[in-house]
Amino acid sequence: QTLPPPVAKALSIAPIAVTGAAGFILTPSRRIPVSALGGALAGAVGNIGRKKLSDERQKAAMPAVAAKLSQGLQQVSAETLSAIATEYDVPKKEFDTQCGELYLAFLNACLTAHAVDPKELSELLRLQGVLSLSAAQAGTQIYQAARQLYSRHRAYLEDTEDNDSKKLLAKFVFLAERILAYDESPEGYRYESLRLQKLFSLTTPDWRQMAEDAAVPWYAKALDNAVIQNQGANGAQLASVRDSLGITEGCAEGMHADIFAKAATSMLESGTLSPSDKERLTSIESLLGMAPEATSKALSSLTAPIYTSSFEGVIAEVEAGSGSEAQQSGTLALRMQDLLLAPSEAH
């Protein structure tokens, strides 16, 4: 797995920000073997020179980390990066700081375009684990990204008209909310989310709605693949998608009713439901975890008008003296059966 283009770009430039004060970057292939040169340099540069060389070596750890990450996050583990910190003699506190800066660069790269992509969320969550960042450390970098976003886009965010800056904010809210939601501490989540809401002057309901609105198109796509395209997903997989995207139960119920109706509408193009259609609708009901009452309501809203048309045709035939009443009643009963209509729904 390789990194998305904007993320790969961020990783390529992140070390520059981390090591810029040095005036040059010591890449892994050019790292200086301090242990071997230390004795020879001691007399020439003294303690100050050795300290500077050590500092440069420690700062050079980030290009090595970035090089590893550029190979694909799935290929890197926290242990791999810890080994780099040891190799470059970077104290844990300093390495944590550098990793935090790298995470911020990654997040900012995701915010160079306003289009929401769940793959970026997956990468951010994976990166947080690889960099061994706690929820609090990730929250700190998310807040820094928020401040930068607000500083750059403030004028447009305060505009009453819709614009790209507001779309970018919606993407940020989605990413931030989903990452913060993994905080096992309710107090930690509340603290981080509330200070972000305060920064952007958003109420908690507005914040959550903005995050969900950004996720809805992606869950709709998952539903289309599972239901309309019949690509073989199961209920557990859809539930996992909902959880990762932050789709609430109420929102999911409405979307499930819509996709069920869309599938039924396609089946009813012929004016009736075949045995295989009925079987498929039952399968969709199970897949979506819909209550029978919900599917019946959604289906009857589509089939009742069709039945009404048939009923009016039968009445016209009866009035014209065509066929017996028993025959016409049988025709209507069969029509109800074909349309999966209960007697109470046919009148």
Coordinates of C-alpha atoms in Angstrom, one line a residue:
Q1 CA 0.0 0.0 0.0
T2 CA 1.4 3.4 -1.0
L3 CA 0.5 6.7 0.4
P4 CA -2.0 9.1 -1.3
P5 CA -0.2 11.7 -3.5
P6 CA -0.8 14.6 -1.1
V7 CA 0.4 12.6 1.8
A8 CA 3.5 11.3 0.1
K9 CA 4.2 14.9 -0.8
A10 CA 3.8 16.0 2.8
L11 CA 6.2 13.3 4.0
S12 CA 8.8 14.4 1.4
I13 CA 8.7 18.0 2.7
A14 CA 8.1 17.3 6.4
P15 CA 11.8 16.6 7.2
I16 CA 12.7 20.1 5.9
A17 CA 10.5 21.7 8.4
V18 CA 11.8 19.5 11.2
T19 CA 15.5 20.0 10.3
G20 CA 15.5 23.3 8.6
A21 CA 17.4 25.1 11.4
A22 CA 20.4 22.9 10.7
G23 CA 20.9 24.4 7.3
F24 CA 21.2 21.0 5.7
I25 CA 19.6 17.6 6.0
L26 CA 21.5 14.4 6.9
T27 CA 19.6 11.7 5.0
P28 CA 20.0 8.1 6.1
S29 CA 22.6 7.4 3.4
R30 CA 24.7 10.3 4.6
R31 CA 24.3 9.9 8.4
I32 CA 27.5 10.6 10.2
P33 CA 28.9 7.7 12.4
V34 CA 29.4 9.8 15.5
S35 CA 30.8 7.0 17.6
A36 CA 33.6 6.5 15.1
L37 CA 34.4 10.1 14.6
G38 CA 33.8 11.3 18.1
G39 CA 37.4 10.8 19.3
A40 CA 39.0 12.3 16.3
L41 CA 36.8 15.4 16.4
A42 CA 37.0 15.9 20.1
G43 CA 40.2 17.8 20.1
A44 CA 39.2 20.0 17.1
V45 CA 35.7 21.0 17.9
G46 CA 35.4 20.4 21.6
N47 CA 32.2 19.9 23.5
I48 CA 30.2 22.4 21.5
G49 CA 31.1 20.8 18.3
R50 CA 30.2 17.4 19.6
K51 CA 26.9 18.6 20.9
K52 CA 26.0 20.2 17.6
L53 CA 26.9 17.1 15.7
S54 CA 24.8 15.0 18.1
D55 CA 21.9 17.4 17.6
E56 CA 22.2 17.2 13.8
R57 CA 22.2 13.4 14.1
Q58 CA 19.1 13.4 16.2
K59 CA 17.3 15.7 13.8
A60 CA 18.3 13.5 10.9
A61 CA 16.0 10.7 12.3
M62 CA 13.0 12.3 10.7
P63 CA 14.2 11.8 7.1
A64 CA 14.8 8.2 7.9
V65 CA 11.3 7.9 9.4
A66 CA 9.8 9.6 6.3
A67 CA 11.7 7.3 4.0
K68 CA 10.2 4.3 5.8
L69 CA 6.7 5.7 5.7
S70 CA 7.0 6.5 2.0
Q71 CA 7.2 2.7 1.4
G72 CA 3.6 2.4 2.6
L73 CA 2.1 2.5 6.1
Q74 CA 1.3 -1.2 6.0
Q75 CA 5.0 -1.9 5.7
V76 CA 5.9 0.0 8.9
S77 CA 5.4 -0.7 12.5
A78 CA 5.9 1.3 15.7
E79 CA 8.8 -1.0 16.5
T80 CA 10.5 -0.1 13.2
L81 CA 10.4 3.6 14.1
S82 CA 11.5 3.0 17.6
A83 CA 14.6 1.3 16.2
I84 CA 15.3 4.4 14.2
A85 CA 15.1 6.6 17.3
T86 CA 17.6 4.3 19.0
E87 CA 19.9 4.3 15.9
Y88 CA 20.0 8.0 15.9
D89 CA 20.2 8.4 19.6
V90 CA 17.0 10.5 19.8
P91 CA 15.6 10.9 23.4
K92 CA 12.0 9.7 23.6
K93 CA 10.6 13.1 24.4
E94 CA 12.4 14.6 21.4
F95 CA 11.3 11.8 19.1
D96 CA 7.7 12.1 20.2
T97 CA 7.9 15.8 19.3
Q98 CA 9.3 15.1 15.9
C99 CA 6.7 12.4 15.2
G100 CA 4.0 14.9 16.3
E101 CA 5.3 17.4 13.7
L102 CA 5.3 14.7 11.1
Y103 CA 1.7 13.8 11.9
L104 CA 0.7 17.4 11.6
A105 CA 2.4 17.6 8.2
F106 CA 0.4 14.5 7.1
L107 CA -2.9 16.0 8.3
N108 CA -2.2 19.3 6.6
A109 CA -1.5 17.5 3.4
C110 CA -4.9 15.9 3.6
L111 CA -6.4 19.4 3.9
T112 CA -5.0 20.7 0.7
A113 CA -8.2 19.7 -1.1
H114 CA -11.8 19.8 0.2
A115 CA -12.9 16.4 -1.2
V116 CA -13.6 13.9 1.6
D117 CA -11.8 10.6 1.2
P118 CA -12.2 7.9 3.9
K119 CA -8.8 6.5 2.8
E120 CA -7.2 9.5 4.3
L121 CA -9.0 8.9 7.5
S122 CA -7.7 5.3 7.5
E123 CA -4.2 6.5 6.8
L124 CA -4.3 9.1 9.6
L125 CA -5.5 6.4 12.1
R126 CA -2.8 4.0 10.9
L127 CA -0.2 6.7 11.1
Q128 CA -1.2 7.6 14.7
G129 CA -0.5 4.0 15.7
V130 CA 2.7 3.7 13.8
L131 CA 4.0 6.9 15.3
S132 CA 2.9 5.7 18.8
L133 CA 1.0 8.9 19.4
S134 CA -1.5 8.9 22.2
A135 CA -5.0 10.3 21.8
A136 CA -3.9 13.5 23.6
Q137 CA -0.8 13.9 21.4
A138 CA -2.9 13.4 18.2
G139 CA -5.4 15.8 19.6
T140 CA -2.7 18.5 20.1
Q141 CA -1.7 18.2 16.4
I142 CA -5.3 18.2 15.3
Y143 CA -5.8 21.5 17.2
Q144 CA -2.7 22.9 15.6
A145 CA -4.0 22.0 12.2
A146 CA -7.3 23.6 13.1
R147 CA -5.6 26.9 14.1
Q148 CA -3.7 27.0 10.9
L149 CA -6.8 26.3 8.9
Y150 CA -8.8 29.0 10.7
S151 CA -6.0 31.5 10.3
R152 CA -5.7 30.9 6.5
H153 CA -9.5 30.7 5.8
R154 CA -11.1 32.9 8.5
A155 CA -12.5 35.5 6.1
Y156 CA -14.1 32.9 3.9
L157 CA -15.4 30.9 6.8
E158 CA -17.2 33.9 8.1
D159 CA -18.8 34.6 4.7
T160 CA -22.5 33.8 4.5
E161 CA -22.1 32.2 1.1
D162 CA -21.0 28.6 0.5
N163 CA -17.4 28.4 -0.6
D164 CA -14.4 26.0 -0.8
S165 CA -13.1 27.1 2.6
K166 CA -16.3 25.9 4.2
K167 CA -16.1 22.7 2.3
L168 CA -12.5 22.3 3.6
L169 CA -13.8 23.0 7.2
A170 CA -16.4 20.2 6.7
K171 CA -13.7 17.8 5.7
F172 CA -11.6 18.8 8.7
V173 CA -14.5 18.3 11.1
F174 CA -15.1 14.9 9.6
L175 CA -11.5 13.8 10.0
A176 CA -11.1 15.4 13.5
E177 CA -14.4 13.9 14.8
R178 CA -13.6 10.4 13.6
I179 CA -10.0 10.4 15.0
L180 CA -11.0 11.9 18.3
A181 CA -13.9 9.4 18.6
Y182 CA -11.3 6.7 19.1
D183 CA -10.2 8.3 22.4
E184 CA -11.1 5.8 25.1
S185 CA -11.4 8.6 27.6
P186 CA -14.8 10.4 27.4
E187 CA -13.3 13.4 29.1
G188 CA -10.4 13.5 26.6
Y189 CA -12.8 13.4 23.7
R190 CA -15.0 16.0 25.1
Y191 CA -12.0 18.4 25.8
E192 CA -10.5 18.0 22.4
S193 CA -13.8 18.3 20.5
L194 CA -15.1 21.3 22.5
R195 CA -12.0 23.4 22.0
L196 CA -12.2 22.7 18.3
Q197 CA -15.9 23.7 18.3
K198 CA -15.1 26.9 20.2
L199 CA -12.4 27.8 17.7
F200 CA -14.8 27.5 14.8
S201 CA -17.8 28.9 16.7
L202 CA -19.8 25.7 16.2
T203 CA -22.3 24.2 18.6
T204 CA -21.9 20.5 19.4
P205 CA -25.0 19.5 17.3
D206 CA -23.7 21.5 14.4
W207 CA -20.2 19.9 14.7
R208 CA -21.7 16.4 14.7
Q209 CA -24.1 17.1 11.9
M210 CA -21.2 18.6 9.8
A211 CA -19.1 15.5 10.4
E212 CA -22.0 13.1 9.5
D213 CA -23.0 15.1 6.4
A214 CA -19.5 14.7 5.1
A215 CA -19.7 10.9 5.6
V216 CA -23.2 10.3 4.2
P217 CA -22.1 10.2 0.5
W218 CA -19.6 7.4 1.3
Y219 CA -22.1 5.3 3.2
A220 CA -24.6 5.8 0.3
K221 CA -21.9 4.5 -2.0
A222 CA -21.4 1.5 0.2
L223 CA -25.1 0.8 0.2
D224 CA -25.3 1.1 -3.5
N225 CA -22.5 -1.4 -4.0
A226 CA -24.1 -3.8 -1.5
V227 CA -27.7 -3.5 -2.5
I228 CA -28.0 -2.2 -6.1
Q229 CA -24.8 -3.7 -7.4
N230 CA -25.1 -6.8 -5.2
Q231 CA -21.4 -7.1 -4.6
G232 CA -21.7 -9.6 -1.8
A233 CA -21.4 -7.4 1.4
N234 CA -22.8 -8.6 4.6
G235 CA -24.5 -6.9 7.5
A236 CA -21.4 -6.9 9.7
Q237 CA -19.4 -5.2 7.0
L238 CA -22.0 -2.5 6.5
A239 CA -22.1 -2.0 10.3
S240 CA -18.3 -1.6 10.3
V241 CA -18.5 1.0 7.6
R242 CA -21.2 2.9 9.6
D243 CA -19.0 2.9 12.7
S244 CA -15.9 4.0 10.9
L245 CA -17.7 6.9 9.2
G246 CA -19.8 7.9 12.2
I247 CA -23.2 7.3 10.7
T248 CA -25.8 7.5 13.4
E249 CA -28.6 5.0 13.8
G250 CA -31.3 7.5 12.8
C251 CA -29.4 8.6 9.7
A252 CA -28.8 4.9 8.7
E253 CA -32.4 4.0 9.1
G254 CA -33.5 6.7 6.6
M255 CA -30.7 5.7 4.2
H256 CA -31.7 2.1 4.4
A257 CA -35.3 2.9 3.6
D258 CA -34.2 4.9 0.6
I259 CA -31.9 2.2 -0.9
F260 CA -34.5 -0.5 -0.2
A261 CA -37.1 1.7 -2.1
K262 CA -34.6 2.2 -4.9
A263 CA -34.1 -1.5 -5.3
A264 CA -37.8 -2.2 -5.2
T265 CA -38.5 0.5 -7.8
S266 CA -36.1 -1.1 -10.2
M267 CA -37.8 -4.5 -9.7
L268 CA -41.3 -3.0 -10.3
E269 CA -40.4 -1.6 -13.7
S270 CA -42.3 -4.7 -15.1
G271 CA -45.4 -3.8 -13.0
T272 CA -45.0 -6.8 -10.7
L273 CA -42.6 -8.6 -8.4
S274 CA -41.4 -12.0 -9.5
P275 CA -40.6 -14.8 -7.0
S276 CA -36.8 -14.0 -7.4
D277 CA -37.6 -10.3 -6.7
K278 CA -39.4 -11.2 -3.5
E279 CA -36.5 -13.4 -2.4
R280 CA -34.1 -10.6 -3.1
L281 CA -36.1 -8.0 -1.2
T282 CA -36.2 -10.4 1.8
S283 CA -32.4 -10.7 1.5
I284 CA -32.0 -6.9 1.4
E285 CA -34.2 -6.5 4.4
S286 CA -31.9 -8.9 6.3
L287 CA -28.7 -7.3 5.0
L288 CA -29.8 -3.8 6.2
G289 CA -31.2 -5.1 9.4
M290 CA -34.6 -3.4 8.7
A291 CA -37.7 -4.1 10.7
P292 CA -40.4 -5.8 8.7
E293 CA -42.7 -2.9 9.4
A294 CA -40.2 -0.5 7.8
T295 CA -39.8 -2.6 4.6
S296 CA -43.5 -3.0 4.4
K297 CA -44.0 0.7 4.6
A298 CA -41.4 1.5 2.0
L299 CA -42.7 -1.2 -0.4
S300 CA -46.4 -0.3 0.0
S301 CA -45.7 3.3 -0.9
L302 CA -44.5 2.0 -4.3
T303 CA -47.0 -0.9 -4.9
A304 CA -50.2 0.7 -3.5
P305 CA -50.5 3.1 -6.5
I306 CA -49.9 0.1 -8.9
Y307 CA -52.6 -1.9 -7.1
T308 CA -55.0 1.1 -7.2
S309 CA -54.6 1.3 -10.9
S310 CA -55.5 -2.4 -11.2
F311 CA -58.4 -2.0 -8.9
E312 CA -59.9 0.8 -10.9
G313 CA -59.5 -1.3 -14.0
V314 CA -61.4 -4.2 -12.4
I315 CA -64.2 -1.9 -11.2
A316 CA -64.6 -0.6 -14.8
E317 CA -64.9 -4.2 -16.1
V318 CA -67.5 -5.0 -13.4
E319 CA -69.5 -2.0 -14.3
A320 CA -69.3 -3.0 -18.0
G321 CA -70.6 -6.4 -17.0
S322 CA -67.4 -8.2 -18.0
G323 CA -66.6 -11.2 -15.8
S324 CA -68.1 -12.4 -12.6
E325 CA -67.5 -10.7 -9.2
A326 CA -65.8 -13.9 -8.0
Q327 CA -63.4 -13.8 -10.9
Q328 CA -62.6 -10.1 -10.4
S329 CA -62.0 -10.7 -6.7
G330 CA -59.6 -13.5 -7.5
T331 CA -57.8 -11.2 -10.0
L332 CA -57.4 -8.5 -7.3
A333 CA -56.2 -11.0 -4.7
L334 CA -53.6 -12.3 -7.0
R335 CA -52.5 -8.8 -7.8
M336 CA -52.1 -8.1 -4.1
Q337 CA -50.0 -11.2 -3.8
D338 CA -47.8 -10.2 -6.7
L339 CA -47.2 -6.8 -5.2
L340 CA -46.6 -8.1 -1.6
L341 CA -49.5 -6.0 -0.4
A342 CA -51.4 -6.8 2.8
P343 CA -55.2 -6.3 2.6
S344 CA -55.0 -3.3 4.9
E345 CA -52.5 -1.7 2.5
A346 CA -54.7 -2.2 -0.6
H347 CA -57.5 0.1 0.4

